[in-house]
Amino acid sequence: ISLDPRLEQKLADSLQATSTGIYPVIDPQTLQKIMAELSVRAEQVISQGRSPVVLTSARIRLPFKRLTERFLPSLAVLSFNEIIPGLEVESVGMVSQG
């Protein structure tokens, strides 16, 4: 599962440092829409007997993982440069801004 480039940029632009780490700071309605769409995409993958993985840019990987942990704690979030060269990756959907 990938993120729409505009959503990636919006998340990157919203990153703020806190005492517990760097997090995207976005409004609750947008966050709810993103998590709802991500949940649907993840459920589609799970229903096919596979494990969903979200691929993001390296810059937002950890902040996005922190954001999803509350809603989808078992969801794997990786950056594109963590993918082993030669590994076949199949896109099963893209999450947009909602």
Tab-separated table of N, CA and C in Angstrom:
chain	number	residue	atom	x	y	z
A	1	ILE	N	0.869	-1.162	0.000
A	1	ILE	CA	0.000	0.000	0.000
A	1	ILE	C	0.917	1.226	0.000
A	2	SER	N	0.640	2.144	-0.872
A	2	SER	CA	1.458	3.362	-0.907
A	2	SER	C	0.593	4.568	-0.543
A	3	LEU	N	1.262	5.678	-0.340
A	3	LEU	CA	0.571	6.929	-0.035
A	3	LEU	C	0.623	7.825	-1.263
A	4	ASP	N	-0.463	8.497	-1.525
A	4	ASP	CA	-0.511	9.472	-2.610
A	4	ASP	C	0.607	10.496	-2.381
A	5	PRO	N	1.344	10.866	-3.424
A	5	PRO	CA	2.437	11.836	-3.254
A	5	PRO	C	2.004	13.134	-2.568
A	6	ARG	N	0.779	13.585	-2.837
A	6	ARG	CA	0.298	14.812	-2.177
A	6	ARG	C	0.114	14.590	-0.678
A	7	LEU	N	-0.360	13.387	-0.310
A	7	LEU	CA	-0.515	13.068	1.108
A	7	LEU	C	0.855	12.961	1.774
A	8	GLU	N	1.807	12.322	1.102
A	8	GLU	CA	3.169	12.237	1.643
A	8	GLU	C	3.715	13.639	1.912
A	9	GLN	N	3.514	14.549	0.961
A	9	GLN	CA	4.023	15.913	1.114
A	9	GLN	C	3.320	16.621	2.266
A	10	LYS	N	2.015	16.428	2.367
A	10	LYS	CA	1.256	17.050	3.455
A	10	LYS	C	1.768	16.552	4.809
A	11	LEU	N	2.028	15.255	4.910
A	11	LEU	CA	2.542	14.700	6.153
A	11	LEU	C	3.949	15.233	6.444
A	12	ALA	N	4.795	15.270	5.421
A	12	ALA	CA	6.163	15.773	5.602
A	12	ALA	C	6.149	17.235	6.050
A	13	ASP	N	5.255	18.019	5.468
A	13	ASP	CA	5.164	19.442	5.819
A	13	ASP	C	4.635	19.659	7.241
A	14	SER	N	3.929	18.655	7.781
A	14	SER	CA	3.310	18.816	9.096
A	14	SER	C	4.145	18.239	10.234
A	15	LEU	N	5.333	17.718	9.945
A	15	LEU	CA	6.156	17.095	10.979
A	15	LEU	C	6.577	18.113	12.041
A	16	GLN	N	6.387	17.713	13.301
A	16	GLN	CA	6.795	18.562	14.418
A	16	GLN	C	7.453	17.706	15.481
A	17	ALA	N	8.517	18.231	16.058
A	17	ALA	CA	9.225	17.526	17.125
A	17	ALA	C	8.475	17.707	18.441
A	18	THR	N	8.338	16.604	19.168
A	18	THR	CA	7.750	16.637	20.502
A	18	THR	C	8.737	15.965	21.452
A	19	SER	N	8.395	15.926	22.700
A	19	SER	CA	9.278	15.280	23.673
A	19	SER	C	9.356	13.766	23.462
A	20	THR	N	8.392	13.204	22.739
A	20	THR	CA	8.384	11.757	22.498
A	20	THR	C	8.771	11.392	21.071
A	21	GLY	N	9.176	12.364	20.282
A	21	GLY	CA	9.607	12.081	18.921
A	21	GLY	C	8.973	13.034	17.924
A	22	ILE	N	9.197	12.737	16.652
A	22	ILE	CA	8.652	13.570	15.579
A	22	ILE	C	7.348	12.947	15.087
A	23	TYR	N	6.312	13.763	15.026
A	23	TYR	CA	4.985	13.306	14.600
A	23	TYR	C	4.412	14.249	13.559
A	24	PRO	N	3.598	13.705	12.626
A	24	PRO	CA	2.839	14.593	11.750
A	24	PRO	C	1.704	15.200	12.566
A	25	VAL	N	1.510	16.493	12.446
A	25	VAL	CA	0.423	17.162	13.163
A	25	VAL	C	-0.620	17.551	12.118
A	26	ILE	N	-1.706	16.774	12.093
A	26	ILE	CA	-2.779	17.023	11.129
A	26	ILE	C	-4.115	17.046	11.864
A	27	ASP	N	-5.090	17.674	11.245
A	27	ASP	CA	-6.380	17.818	11.913
A	27	ASP	C	-7.058	16.454	12.069
A	28	PRO	N	-7.852	16.295	13.128
A	28	PRO	CA	-8.479	15.005	13.428
A	28	PRO	C	-9.347	14.449	12.303
A	29	GLN	N	-10.063	15.310	11.577
A	29	GLN	CA	-10.913	14.827	10.482
A	29	GLN	C	-10.080	14.207	9.377
A	30	THR	N	-8.993	14.863	8.997
A	30	THR	CA	-8.116	14.334	7.954
A	30	THR	C	-7.496	13.033	8.419
A	31	LEU	N	-7.044	12.998	9.659
A	31	LEU	CA	-6.459	11.779	10.208
A	31	LEU	C	-7.459	10.635	10.171
A	32	GLN	N	-8.693	10.901	10.546
A	32	GLN	CA	-9.733	9.873	10.541
A	32	GLN	C	-9.959	9.342	9.129
A	33	LYS	N	-9.990	10.220	8.136
A	33	LYS	CA	-10.192	9.801	6.746
A	33	LYS	C	-9.026	8.930	6.269
A	34	ILE	N	-7.806	9.350	6.597
A	34	ILE	CA	-6.624	8.590	6.192
A	34	ILE	C	-6.648	7.195	6.821
A	35	MET	N	-6.920	7.127	8.108
A	35	MET	CA	-6.920	5.840	8.808
A	35	MET	C	-8.059	4.943	8.326
A	36	ALA	N	-9.211	5.531	8.013
A	36	ALA	CA	-10.329	4.735	7.499
A	36	ALA	C	-9.963	4.123	6.150
A	37	GLU	N	-9.380	4.928	5.269
A	37	GLU	CA	-8.992	4.421	3.953
A	37	GLU	C	-7.877	3.388	4.077
A	38	LEU	N	-6.938	3.645	4.953
A	38	LEU	CA	-5.848	2.704	5.169
A	38	LEU	C	-6.373	1.382	5.732
A	39	SER	N	-7.328	1.458	6.628
A	39	SER	CA	-7.934	0.250	7.200
A	39	SER	C	-8.605	-0.595	6.131
A	40	VAL	N	-9.340	0.071	5.243
A	40	VAL	CA	-10.017	-0.652	4.151
A	40	VAL	C	-8.995	-1.352	3.265
A	41	ARG	N	-7.950	-0.630	2.883
A	41	ARG	CA	-6.899	-1.225	2.031
A	41	ARG	C	-6.221	-2.398	2.733
A	42	ALA	N	-5.911	-2.227	4.010
A	42	ALA	CA	-5.249	-3.302	4.764
A	42	ALA	C	-6.154	-4.528	4.872
A	43	GLU	N	-7.442	-4.308	5.127
A	43	GLU	CA	-8.388	-5.433	5.228
A	43	GLU	C	-8.491	-6.189	3.905
A	44	GLN	N	-8.429	-5.468	2.793
A	44	GLN	CA	-8.467	-6.122	1.481
A	44	GLN	C	-7.278	-7.060	1.321
A	45	VAL	N	-6.114	-6.616	1.738
A	45	VAL	CA	-4.902	-7.430	1.633
A	45	VAL	C	-4.999	-8.637	2.564
A	46	ILE	N	-5.455	-8.407	3.795
A	46	ILE	CA	-5.589	-9.486	4.770
A	46	ILE	C	-6.589	-10.531	4.281
A	47	SER	N	-7.674	-10.082	3.650
A	47	SER	CA	-8.689	-11.024	3.152
A	47	SER	C	-8.150	-11.921	2.040
A	48	GLN	N	-7.044	-11.508	1.422
A	48	GLN	CA	-6.393	-12.323	0.388
A	48	GLN	C	-5.323	-13.228	0.989
A	49	GLY	N	-5.237	-13.243	2.321
A	49	GLY	CA	-4.269	-14.094	2.999
A	49	GLY	C	-2.854	-13.547	3.008
A	50	ARG	N	-2.728	-12.239	2.806
A	50	ARG	CA	-1.398	-11.629	2.785
A	50	ARG	C	-1.282	-10.594	3.898
A	51	SER	N	-0.053	-10.204	4.191
A	51	SER	CA	0.196	-9.192	5.219
A	51	SER	C	0.381	-7.831	4.563
A	52	PRO	N	-0.398	-6.835	4.972
A	52	PRO	CA	-0.258	-5.502	4.368
A	52	PRO	C	1.004	-4.789	4.844
A	53	VAL	N	1.601	-4.051	3.944
A	53	VAL	CA	2.767	-3.226	4.230
A	53	VAL	C	2.534	-1.877	3.566
A	54	VAL	N	2.802	-0.803	4.292
A	54	VAL	CA	2.715	0.538	3.723
A	54	VAL	C	4.130	0.976	3.369
A	55	LEU	N	4.315	1.429	2.127
A	55	LEU	CA	5.599	1.955	1.682
A	55	LEU	C	5.528	3.467	1.617
A	56	THR	N	6.499	4.120	2.247
A	56	THR	CA	6.543	5.583	2.274
A	56	THR	C	7.959	6.054	1.962
A	57	SER	N	8.123	7.351	1.905
A	57	SER	CA	9.470	7.907	1.794
A	57	SER	C	10.174	7.717	3.135
A	58	ALA	N	11.485	7.717	3.115
A	58	ALA	CA	12.259	7.534	4.346
A	58	ALA	C	11.972	8.637	5.361
A	59	ARG	N	11.723	9.838	4.873
A	59	ARG	CA	11.516	10.988	5.762
A	59	ARG	C	10.290	10.825	6.667
A	60	ILE	N	9.227	10.236	6.151
A	60	ILE	CA	8.013	10.142	6.973
A	60	ILE	C	7.747	8.731	7.493
A	61	ARG	N	8.615	7.766	7.199
A	61	ARG	CA	8.347	6.388	7.614
A	61	ARG	C	8.091	6.280	9.115
A	62	LEU	N	9.035	6.696	9.934
A	62	LEU	CA	8.873	6.561	11.379
A	62	LEU	C	7.729	7.430	11.921
A	63	PRO	N	7.624	8.689	11.537
A	63	PRO	CA	6.477	9.470	12.022
A	63	PRO	C	5.130	8.871	11.597
A	64	PHE	N	5.057	8.325	10.372
A	64	PHE	CA	3.792	7.728	9.928
A	64	PHE	C	3.504	6.451	10.702
A	65	LYS	N	4.540	5.662	10.993
A	65	LYS	CA	4.355	4.449	11.799
A	65	LYS	C	3.826	4.830	13.178
A	66	ARG	N	4.388	5.871	13.773
A	66	ARG	CA	3.908	6.327	15.085
A	66	ARG	C	2.443	6.745	15.016
A	67	LEU	N	2.071	7.353	13.901
A	67	LEU	CA	0.690	7.801	13.712
A	67	LEU	C	-0.260	6.608	13.574
A	68	THR	N	0.152	5.576	12.859
A	68	THR	CA	-0.726	4.425	12.623
A	68	THR	C	-0.784	3.463	13.805
A	69	GLU	N	0.194	3.509	14.695
A	69	GLU	CA	0.255	2.561	15.820
A	69	GLU	C	-1.003	2.566	16.684
A	70	ARG	N	-1.606	3.718	16.852
A	70	ARG	CA	-2.809	3.805	17.697
A	70	ARG	C	-4.005	3.125	17.045
A	71	PHE	N	-4.059	3.152	15.708
A	71	PHE	CA	-5.219	2.648	14.979
A	71	PHE	C	-4.993	1.247	14.413
A	72	LEU	N	-3.798	1.008	13.901
A	72	LEU	CA	-3.465	-0.271	13.262
A	72	LEU	C	-2.093	-0.721	13.783
A	73	PRO	N	-2.035	-1.188	15.036
A	73	PRO	CA	-0.739	-1.453	15.663
A	73	PRO	C	0.126	-2.505	14.969
A	74	SER	N	-0.479	-3.437	14.270
A	74	SER	CA	0.321	-4.496	13.635
A	74	SER	C	0.701	-4.176	12.190
A	75	LEU	N	0.312	-3.013	11.697
A	75	LEU	CA	0.607	-2.641	10.312
A	75	LEU	C	2.088	-2.315	10.137
A	76	ALA	N	2.721	-2.954	9.173
A	76	ALA	CA	4.135	-2.684	8.875
A	76	ALA	C	4.233	-1.441	7.999
A	77	VAL	N	5.163	-0.560	8.339
A	77	VAL	CA	5.429	0.646	7.554
A	77	VAL	C	6.921	0.649	7.228
A	78	LEU	N	7.239	0.616	5.943
A	78	LEU	CA	8.630	0.603	5.486
A	78	LEU	C	8.871	1.748	4.521
A	79	SER	N	10.123	2.146	4.400
A	79	SER	CA	10.461	3.138	3.383
A	79	SER	C	10.920	2.401	2.129
A	80	PHE	N	10.842	3.082	1.008
A	80	PHE	CA	11.229	2.474	-0.257
A	80	PHE	C	12.672	1.977	-0.232
A	81	ASN	N	13.569	2.700	0.451
A	81	ASN	CA	14.960	2.283	0.450
A	81	ASN	C	15.242	1.147	1.439
A	82	GLU	N	14.231	0.663	2.150
A	82	GLU	CA	14.392	-0.522	3.001
A	82	GLU	C	14.063	-1.810	2.242
A	83	ILE	N	13.567	-1.659	1.030
A	83	ILE	CA	13.225	-2.824	0.218
A	83	ILE	C	14.502	-3.382	-0.402
A	84	ILE	N	14.701	-4.672	-0.240
A	84	ILE	CA	15.887	-5.340	-0.778
A	84	ILE	C	15.848	-5.269	-2.305
A	85	PRO	N	16.964	-4.856	-2.930
A	85	PRO	CA	17.013	-4.816	-4.403
A	85	PRO	C	16.653	-6.184	-4.986
A	86	GLY	N	15.820	-6.163	-6.004
A	86	GLY	CA	15.410	-7.400	-6.656
A	86	GLY	C	14.144	-8.006	-6.070
A	87	LEU	N	13.692	-7.503	-4.907
A	87	LEU	CA	12.468	-8.009	-4.304
A	87	LEU	C	11.270	-7.502	-5.099
A	88	GLU	N	10.387	-8.396	-5.453
A	88	GLU	CA	9.208	-8.012	-6.228
A	88	GLU	C	8.165	-7.404	-5.291
A	89	VAL	N	7.725	-6.199	-5.606
A	89	VAL	CA	6.723	-5.498	-4.806
A	89	VAL	C	5.494	-5.285	-5.670
A	90	GLU	N	4.345	-5.649	-5.134
A	90	GLU	CA	3.086	-5.475	-5.859
A	90	GLU	C	2.243	-4.423	-5.155
A	91	SER	N	1.893	-3.370	-5.874
A	91	SER	CA	1.041	-2.332	-5.310
A	91	SER	C	-0.398	-2.820	-5.295
A	92	VAL	N	-1.041	-2.720	-4.135
A	92	VAL	CA	-2.431	-3.158	-4.024
A	92	VAL	C	-3.364	-1.991	-3.731
A	93	GLY	N	-2.823	-0.790	-3.700
A	93	GLY	CA	-3.664	0.372	-3.471
A	93	GLY	C	-2.876	1.559	-2.999
A	94	MET	N	-3.531	2.717	-3.099
A	94	MET	CA	-2.910	3.964	-2.681
A	94	MET	C	-3.883	4.695	-1.782
A	95	VAL	N	-3.357	5.233	-0.685
A	95	VAL	CA	-4.169	6.010	0.244
A	95	VAL	C	-3.985	7.485	-0.090
A	96	SER	N	-5.113	8.185	-0.235
A	96	SER	CA	-5.066	9.608	-0.557
A	96	SER	C	-5.441	10.422	0.680
A	97	GLN	N	-5.670	11.688	0.488
A	97	GLN	CA	-6.000	12.580	1.602
A	97	GLN	C	-7.437	12.418	2.096
A	98	GLY	N	-8.184	11.594	1.433
A	98	GLY	CA	-9.544	11.340	1.895
A	98	GLY	C	-10.568	12.214	1.318
